[in-house]
Amino acid sequence: MRFAIITREARDASGEIHDRMPAFLTPDAWDAWLSPTDLDDPSETVDMLMSTSETVASTITTYPVSKAINNVRARPVWDDPALLDPVEVSD
């Protein structure tokens, strides 16, 4: 299996965290993106990717989580959903 992660300039809430974000596809664009045929106009495909990415980016929200998420030694379980629970941030 092979894959690539396409990144782009971050938008909306993603831009508050990092200057790059993954490009996103909305479900209505999946078939066109995964079509095995040659592209008639690659710029149309790039435009679709940019448009769908901005649609998804506008729905992203951020909130602080435990610093344990960034510390391999502090994580007892890699898939512990509690690591994504919001935490209070003191001033």
The first five atom37 places (N, CA, C, CB, O) and aatype in JSON, in Angstrom:
{
  "aatype": [12, 1, 13, 0, 9, 9, 16, 1, 6, 0, 1, 3, 0, 15, 7, 6, 9, 8, 3, 1, 12, 14, 0, 13, 10, 16, 14, 3, 0, 17, 3, 0, 17, 10, 15, 14, 16, 3, 10, 3, 3, 14, 15, 6, 16, 19, 3, 12, 10, 12, 15, 16, 15, 6, 16, 19, 0, 15, 16, 9, 16, 16, 18, 14, 19, 15, 11, 0, 9, 2, 2, 19, 1, 0, 1, 14, 19, 17, 3, 3, 14, 0, 10, 10, 3, 14, 19, 6, 19, 15, 3],
  "atom_mask": [
    [1, 1, 1, 1, 1],
    [1, 1, 1, 1, 1],
    [1, 1, 1, 1, 1],
    [1, 1, 1, 1, 1],
    [1, 1, 1, 1, 1],
    [1, 1, 1, 1, 1],
    [1, 1, 1, 1, 1],
    [1, 1, 1, 1, 1],
    [1, 1, 1, 1, 1],
    [1, 1, 1, 1, 1],
    [1, 1, 1, 1, 1],
    [1, 1, 1, 1, 1],
    [1, 1, 1, 1, 1],
    [1, 1, 1, 1, 1],
    [1, 1, 1, 0, 1],
    [1, 1, 1, 1, 1],
    [1, 1, 1, 1, 1],
    [1, 1, 1, 1, 1],
    [1, 1, 1, 1, 1],
    [1, 1, 1, 1, 1],
    [1, 1, 1, 1, 1],
    [1, 1, 1, 1, 1],
    [1, 1, 1, 1, 1],
    [1, 1, 1, 1, 1],
    [1, 1, 1, 1, 1],
    [1, 1, 1, 1, 1],
    [1, 1, 1, 1, 1],
    [1, 1, 1, 1, 1],
    [1, 1, 1, 1, 1],
    [1, 1, 1, 1, 1],
    [1, 1, 1, 1, 1],
    [1, 1, 1, 1, 1],
    [1, 1, 1, 1, 1],
    [1, 1, 1, 1, 1],
    [1, 1, 1, 1, 1],
    [1, 1, 1, 1, 1],
    [1, 1, 1, 1, 1],
    [1, 1, 1, 1, 1],
    [1, 1, 1, 1, 1],
    [1, 1, 1, 1, 1],
    [1, 1, 1, 1, 1],
    [1, 1, 1, 1, 1],
    [1, 1, 1, 1, 1],
    [1, 1, 1, 1, 1],
    [1, 1, 1, 1, 1],
    [1, 1, 1, 1, 1],
    [1, 1, 1, 1, 1],
    [1, 1, 1, 1, 1],
    [1, 1, 1, 1, 1],
    [1, 1, 1, 1, 1],
    [1, 1, 1, 1, 1],
    [1, 1, 1, 1, 1],
    [1, 1, 1, 1, 1],
    [1, 1, 1, 1, 1],
    [1, 1, 1, 1, 1],
    [1, 1, 1, 1, 1],
    [1, 1, 1, 1, 1],
    [1, 1, 1, 1, 1],
    [1, 1, 1, 1, 1],
    [1, 1, 1, 1, 1],
    [1, 1, 1, 1, 1],
    [1, 1, 1, 1, 1],
    [1, 1, 1, 1, 1],
    [1, 1, 1, 1, 1],
    [1, 1, 1, 1, 1],
    [1, 1, 1, 1, 1],
    [1, 1, 1, 1, 1],
    [1, 1, 1, 1, 1],
    [1, 1, 1, 1, 1],
    [1, 1, 1, 1, 1],
    [1, 1, 1, 1, 1],
    [1, 1, 1, 1, 1],
    [1, 1, 1, 1, 1],
    [1, 1, 1, 1, 1],
    [1, 1, 1, 1, 1],
    [1, 1, 1, 1, 1],
    [1, 1, 1, 1, 1],
    [1, 1, 1, 1, 1],
    [1, 1, 1, 1, 1],
    [1, 1, 1, 1, 1],
    [1, 1, 1, 1, 1],
    [1, 1, 1, 1, 1],
    [1, 1, 1, 1, 1],
    [1, 1, 1, 1, 1],
    [1, 1, 1, 1, 1],
    [1, 1, 1, 1, 1],
    [1, 1, 1, 1, 1],
    [1, 1, 1, 1, 1],
    [1, 1, 1, 1, 1],
    [1, 1, 1, 1, 1],
    [1, 1, 1, 1, 1]
  ],
  "atom_positions": [
    [[0.85, -1.17, 0.0], [0.0, 0.0, 0.0], [0.89, 1.23, 0.0], [-0.96, 0.0, 1.22], [1.93, 1.27, 0.66]],
    [[0.46, 2.22, -0.75], [1.17, 3.5, -0.79], [0.17, 4.63, -0.61], [1.95, 3.67, -2.12], [-0.99, 4.52, -1.0]],
    [[0.64, 5.69, -0.03], [-0.22, 6.85, 0.12], [0.64, 8.09, 0.24], [-1.14, 6.71, 1.35], [1.85, 8.01, 0.48]],
    [[0.02, 9.21, 0.07], [0.69, 10.49, 0.24], [-0.25, 11.41, 0.99], [1.11, 11.11, -1.13], [-1.47, 11.35, 0.81]],
    [[0.3, 12.25, 1.81], [-0.49, 13.27, 2.49], [-0.19, 14.59, 1.79], [-0.17, 13.33, 4.03], [0.95, 15.05, 1.77]],
    [[-1.2, 15.17, 1.25], [-1.06, 16.45, 0.57], [-1.36, 17.54, 1.59], [-2.0, 16.56, -0.69], [-2.4, 17.51, 2.25]],
    [[-0.45, 18.49, 1.71], [-0.66, 19.57, 2.66], [-0.83, 20.88, 1.9], [0.51, 19.67, 3.67], [-0.49, 21.0, 0.72]],
    [[-1.35, 21.83, 2.6], [-1.57, 23.16, 2.04], [-1.47, 24.17, 3.16], [-2.94, 23.25, 1.32], [-1.34, 23.81, 4.33]],
    [[-1.54, 25.45, 2.81], [-1.55, 26.5, 3.82], [-2.76, 26.3, 4.73], [-1.59, 27.92, 3.15], [-3.87, 26.02, 4.27]],
    [[-2.53, 26.44, 6.02], [-3.62, 26.23, 6.99], [-4.63, 27.36, 6.92], [-3.05, 26.11, 8.41], [-4.29, 28.51, 6.64]],
    [[-5.88, 27.0, 7.17], [-6.99, 27.96, 7.18], [-7.73, 27.87, 8.49], [-7.95, 27.7, 5.99], [-7.65, 26.86, 9.19]],
    [[-8.44, 28.9, 8.82], [-9.33, 28.92, 9.97], [-8.62, 28.45, 11.24], [-10.55, 28.04, 9.71], [-7.5, 28.89, 11.51]],
    [[-9.25, 27.57, 12.01], [-8.7, 27.14, 13.3], [-7.38, 26.4, 13.13], [-9.69, 26.25, 14.02], [-6.51, 26.48, 14.0]],
    [[-7.21, 25.68, 12.04], [-5.95, 24.96, 11.82], [-4.77, 25.92, 11.78], [-6.0, 24.15, 10.53], [-3.67, 25.57, 12.24]],
    [[-4.97, 27.09, 11.25], [-3.91, 28.09, 11.16], [-3.47, 28.64, 12.51], [0.0, 0.0, 0.0], [-2.4, 29.22, 12.62]],
    [[-4.31, 28.45, 13.52], [-3.93, 28.88, 14.87], [-2.92, 27.92, 15.48], [-5.17, 28.98, 15.75], [-2.2, 28.28, 16.41]],
    [[-2.87, 26.7, 14.97], [-2.01, 25.66, 15.52], [-0.72, 25.52, 14.73], [-2.74, 24.33, 15.56], [0.36, 25.38, 15.3]],
    [[-0.83, 25.55, 13.42], [0.31, 25.28, 12.54], [0.1, 26.0, 11.22], [0.51, 23.74, 12.32], [-1.04, 26.31, 10.87]],
    [[1.17, 26.27, 10.49], [1.02, 26.98, 9.23], [0.62, 26.07, 8.06], [2.3, 27.69, 8.89], [0.27, 26.56, 6.99]],
    [[0.67, 24.74, 8.25], [0.27, 23.78, 7.21], [-0.83, 22.9, 7.77], [1.49, 22.92, 6.73], [-0.93, 22.69, 8.98]],
    [[-1.66, 22.38, 6.88], [-2.7, 21.42, 7.27], [-2.85, 20.42, 6.14], [-4.05, 22.15, 7.58], [-2.49, 20.71, 5.0]],
    [[-3.4, 19.24, 6.44], [-3.68, 18.3, 5.35], [-4.75, 18.89, 4.43], [-4.13, 16.92, 5.9], [-5.61, 19.65, 4.88]],
    [[-4.69, 18.53, 3.17], [-5.79, 18.86, 2.27], [-6.9, 17.85, 2.54], [-5.33, 18.83, 0.74], [-6.63, 16.67, 2.78]],
    [[-8.13, 18.3, 2.51], [-9.27, 17.44, 2.81], [-10.18, 17.32, 1.6], [-10.05, 18.0, 4.02], [-10.28, 18.23, 0.77]],
    [[-10.84, 16.17, 1.52], [-11.87, 15.97, 0.5], [-13.21, 15.75, 1.18], [-11.51, 14.79, -0.42], [-13.3, 15.0, 2.15]],
    [[-14.24, 16.38, 0.67], [-15.58, 16.1, 1.15], [-16.08, 14.84, 0.44], [-16.54, 17.32, 0.89], [-15.61, 14.53, -0.66]],
    [[-17.02, 14.12, 1.03], [-17.49, 12.86, 0.43], [-17.95, 12.99, -1.03], [-18.63, 12.32, 1.25], [-17.78, 12.06, -1.81]],
    [[-18.54, 14.13, -1.4], [-19.01, 14.28, -2.78], [-17.85, 14.37, -3.78], [-19.88, 15.52, -2.89], [-18.08, 14.25, -4.98]],
    [[-16.62, 14.57, -3.32], [-15.46, 14.66, -4.21], [-14.65, 13.37, -4.27], [-14.56, 15.8, -3.77], [-13.72, 13.27, -5.07]],
    [[-14.98, 12.4, -3.44], [-14.18, 11.17, -3.38], [-14.08, 10.46, -4.72], [-14.76, 10.22, -2.36], [-12.98, 10.11, -5.15]],
    [[-15.21, 10.25, -5.39], [-15.18, 9.51, -6.65], [-14.34, 10.21, -7.71], [-16.6, 9.33, -7.18], [-13.55, 9.56, -8.4]],
    [[-14.49, 11.52, -7.83], [-13.69, 12.25, -8.82], [-12.2, 12.17, -8.48], [-14.14, 13.72, -8.88], [-11.37, 12.02, -9.37]],
    [[-11.87, 12.28, -7.2], [-10.47, 12.25, -6.78], [-9.85, 10.87, -7.02], [-10.36, 12.63, -5.31], [-8.69, 10.78, -7.42]],
    [[-10.61, 9.82, -6.77], [-10.09, 8.46, -6.87], [-10.28, 7.83, -8.25], [-10.75, 7.59, -5.84], [-9.94, 6.66, -8.45]],
    [[-10.82, 8.56, -9.19], [-11.04, 8.04, -10.53], [-9.71, 7.62, -11.16], [-11.76, 9.1, -11.41], [-8.74, 8.37, -11.12]],
    [[-9.67, 6.42, -11.75], [-8.41, 5.94, -12.34], [-8.12, 6.52, -13.72], [-8.44, 4.43, -12.44], [-7.08, 6.21, -14.3]],
    [[-8.99, 7.36, -14.24], [-8.76, 7.91, -15.58], [-7.77, 9.07, -15.52], [-10.09, 8.39, -16.2], [-7.55, 9.67, -14.46]],
    [[-7.18, 9.36, -16.66], [-6.26, 10.49, -16.74], [-7.03, 11.79, -16.55], [-5.52, 10.49, -18.1], [-8.22, 11.89, -16.88]],
    [[-6.36, 12.77, -16.03], [-6.97, 14.07, -15.81], [-7.02, 14.85, -17.11], [-6.2, 14.86, -14.72], [-6.01, 14.99, -17.8]],
    [[-8.21, 15.35, -17.44], [-8.31, 16.21, -18.62], [-7.7, 17.57, -18.34], [-9.78, 16.36, -19.05], [-7.02, 18.15, -19.18]],
    [[-7.96, 18.06, -17.15], [-7.47, 19.38, -16.76], [-7.02, 19.32, -15.3], [-8.56, 20.48, -16.97], [-7.84, 19.48, -14.4]],
    [[-5.73, 19.1, -15.07], [-5.25, 19.0, -13.68], [-5.6, 20.21, -12.82], [-3.76, 18.81, -13.68], [-5.77, 20.06, -11.61]],
    [[-5.7, 21.38, -13.41], [-6.01, 22.57, -12.6], [-7.41, 22.48, -12.01], [-5.88, 23.84, -13.45], [-7.65, 23.0, -10.92]],
    [[-8.36, 21.81, -12.7], [-9.69, 21.62, -12.14], [-9.63, 20.73, -10.9], [-10.63, 21.01, -13.19], [-10.35, 20.96, -9.92]],
    [[-8.77, 19.72, -10.94], [-8.63, 18.82, -9.79], [-8.02, 19.56, -8.61], [-7.76, 17.6, -10.17], [-8.46, 19.39, -7.47]],
    [[-7.02, 20.38, -8.86], [-6.41, 21.16, -7.79], [-7.43, 22.14, -7.22], [-5.15, 21.92, -8.31], [-7.51, 22.32, -6.01]],
    [[-8.21, 22.78, -8.09], [-9.25, 23.7, -7.61], [-10.26, 22.97, -6.73], [-9.98, 24.36, -8.81], [-10.69, 23.5, -5.71]],
    [[-10.64, 21.74, -7.13], [-11.58, 20.95, -6.33], [-10.98, 20.66, -4.96], [-11.95, 19.64, -7.06], [-11.66, 20.78, -3.94]],
    [[-9.71, 20.26, -4.94], [-9.05, 19.94, -3.68], [-8.97, 21.17, -2.78], [-7.65, 19.38, -3.94], [-9.22, 21.06, -1.58]],
    [[-8.64, 22.3, -3.33], [-8.55, 23.52, -2.53], [-9.92, 23.93, -2.0], [-7.94, 24.66, -3.37], [-10.05, 24.33, -0.84]],
    [[-10.94, 23.82, -2.84], [-12.3, 24.19, -2.42], [-12.81, 23.28, -1.32], [-13.24, 24.15, -3.61], [-13.36, 23.76, -0.32]],
    [[-12.65, 21.96, -1.49], [-13.15, 21.04, -0.47], [-12.35, 21.18, 0.82], [-13.1, 19.6, -0.98], [-12.9, 21.02, 1.91]],
    [[-11.07, 21.46, 0.7], [-10.24, 21.66, 1.9], [-10.73, 22.86, 2.7], [-8.77, 21.85, 1.52], [-10.79, 22.81, 3.93]],
    [[-11.07, 23.93, 2.02], [-11.55, 25.12, 2.72], [-12.91, 24.86, 3.36], [-11.64, 26.31, 1.76], [-13.21, 25.39, 4.43]],
    [[-13.73, 24.04, 2.71], [-15.03, 23.68, 3.3], [-14.82, 22.93, 4.61], [-15.86, 22.81, 2.31], [-15.46, 23.24, 5.61]],
    [[-13.92, 21.96, 4.6], [-13.66, 21.18, 5.82], [-12.96, 22.05, 6.86], [-12.81, 19.93, 5.5], [-13.31, 22.0, 8.04]],
    [[-11.99, 22.83, 6.45], [-11.23, 23.67, 7.4], [-12.15, 24.61, 8.16], [-10.16, 24.49, 6.66], [-11.9, 24.92, 9.32]],
    [[-13.22, 25.06, 7.52], [-14.13, 25.99, 8.2], [-14.92, 25.31, 9.32], [-15.09, 26.6, 7.19], [-15.56, 25.99, 10.12]],
    [[-14.89, 23.98, 9.38], [-15.62, 23.25, 10.42], [-14.73, 22.8, 11.57], [-16.31, 22.04, 9.82], [-15.22, 22.27, 12.56]],
    [[-13.43, 23.0, 11.45], [-12.48, 22.55, 12.47], [-12.49, 23.5, 13.65], [-11.06, 22.43, 11.88], [-12.48, 24.72, 13.49]],
    [[-12.51, 22.93, 14.83], [-12.41, 23.73, 16.05], [-11.2, 23.24, 16.85], [-13.73, 23.64, 16.91], [-10.74, 22.12, 16.67]],
    [[-10.71, 24.09, 17.71], [-9.56, 23.72, 18.54], [-9.93, 23.87, 20.01], [-8.33, 24.58, 18.2], [-10.81, 24.65, 20.37]],
    [[-9.23, 23.13, 20.84], [-9.35, 23.26, 22.28], [-8.1, 22.66, 22.91], [-10.64, 22.55, 22.81], [-7.49, 21.76, 22.33]],
    [[-7.7, 23.15, 24.09], [-6.5, 22.63, 24.73], [-6.72, 21.21, 25.26], [-6.06, 23.55, 25.88], [-7.8, 20.88, 25.74]],
    [[-5.68, 20.38, 25.15], [-5.69, 19.02, 25.69], [-4.47, 18.83, 26.57], [-5.72, 17.95, 24.54], [-3.57, 19.68, 26.59]],
    [[-4.43, 17.75, 27.27], [-3.32, 17.45, 28.17], [-1.99, 17.43, 27.42], [-3.54, 16.11, 28.88], [-1.91, 16.97, 26.27]],
    [[-0.94, 17.93, 28.07], [0.4, 17.88, 27.47], [0.9, 16.45, 27.34], [1.38, 18.69, 28.31], [1.88, 16.19, 26.64]],
    [[0.23, 15.51, 28.0], [0.62, 14.1, 27.9], [0.5, 13.59, 26.46], [-0.23, 13.24, 28.84], [1.14, 12.6, 26.1]],
    [[-0.31, 14.24, 25.66], [-0.47, 13.81, 24.27], [0.84, 13.92, 23.5], [-1.56, 14.64, 23.58], [1.05, 13.2, 22.52]],
    [[1.73, 14.8, 23.94], [3.02, 15.0, 23.27], [4.18, 14.29, 23.96], [3.32, 16.47, 23.18], [5.33, 14.43, 23.54]],
    [[3.9, 13.54, 25.01], [4.96, 12.91, 25.78], [4.8, 11.39, 25.71], [4.95, 13.4, 27.26], [3.89, 10.83, 26.33]],
    [[5.66, 10.74, 24.97], [5.57, 9.29, 24.8], [5.66, 8.57, 26.14], [6.67, 8.79, 23.86], [4.95, 7.59, 26.35]],
    [[6.52, 9.03, 27.03], [6.68, 8.37, 28.33], [5.45, 8.53, 29.22], [7.91, 8.92, 29.05], [5.21, 7.7, 30.1]],
    [[4.69, 9.57, 29.01], [3.53, 9.83, 29.88], [2.28, 9.09, 29.42], [3.25, 11.31, 29.92], [1.29, 9.04, 30.15]],
    [[2.33, 8.52, 28.24], [1.14, 7.85, 27.72], [1.14, 6.38, 28.09], [1.07, 8.01, 26.2], [1.94, 5.61, 27.55]],
    [[0.27, 5.98, 28.99], [0.2, 4.56, 29.33], [-0.44, 3.74, 28.22], [-0.57, 4.37, 30.63], [-0.11, 2.57, 28.02]],
    [[-1.35, 4.35, 27.5], [-2.04, 3.66, 26.41], [-2.1, 4.61, 25.21], [-3.48, 3.2, 26.85], [-2.58, 5.73, 25.33]],
    [[-1.61, 4.14, 24.07], [-1.56, 5.0, 22.88], [-2.93, 5.44, 22.39], [-0.83, 4.28, 21.77], [-3.07, 6.53, 21.84]],
    [[-3.93, 4.6, 22.58], [-5.24, 4.95, 22.06], [-6.22, 5.37, 23.15], [-5.8, 3.79, 21.29], [-7.43, 5.18, 23.0]],
    [[-5.72, 5.91, 24.23], [-6.56, 6.35, 25.34], [-7.36, 7.59, 24.9], [-5.7, 6.66, 26.6], [-6.77, 8.65, 24.7]],
    [[-8.68, 7.47, 24.76], [-9.48, 8.62, 24.31], [-9.44, 9.79, 25.29], [-10.91, 8.2, 24.1], [-9.74, 10.92, 24.91]],
    [[-9.1, 9.54, 26.54], [-9.03, 10.63, 27.53], [-7.95, 11.65, 27.17], [-8.75, 10.06, 28.92], [-8.01, 12.79, 27.62]],
    [[-6.98, 11.26, 26.36], [-5.94, 12.2, 25.95], [-6.51, 13.34, 25.1], [-4.86, 11.47, 25.17], [-5.86, 14.38, 24.95]],
    [[-7.7, 13.15, 24.56], [-8.31, 14.19, 23.74], [-9.36, 14.99, 24.48], [-8.93, 13.57, 22.53], [-10.01, 15.86, 23.89]],
    [[-9.54, 14.71, 25.78], [-10.49, 15.49, 26.58], [-9.98, 16.92, 26.76], [-10.73, 14.82, 27.95], [-8.79, 17.13, 26.99]],
    [[-10.87, 17.89, 26.66], [-10.45, 19.28, 26.89], [-9.95, 19.47, 28.33], [-11.62, 20.24, 26.6], [-10.45, 18.83, 29.25]],
    [[-8.99, 20.34, 28.51], [-8.47, 20.66, 29.84], [-8.56, 22.16, 30.04], [-7.0, 20.16, 30.02], [-8.59, 22.93, 29.08]],
    [[-8.6, 22.58, 31.3], [-8.57, 23.98, 31.66], [-7.14, 24.49, 31.53], [-9.12, 24.2, 33.11], [-6.19, 23.79, 31.88]],
    [[-7.0, 25.69, 31.04], [-5.68, 26.31, 30.91], [-5.6, 27.44, 31.91], [-5.41, 26.82, 29.45], [-6.43, 28.35, 31.92]],
    [[-4.58, 27.38, 32.77], [-4.42, 28.46, 33.74], [-3.61, 29.59, 33.11], [-3.74, 27.95, 35.05], [-2.74, 29.36, 32.27]],
    [[-3.92, 30.8, 33.54], [-3.22, 31.96, 32.99], [-1.86, 32.12, 33.51], [-3.96, 33.19, 33.26], [-1.15, 33.05, 33.13]]
  ]
}
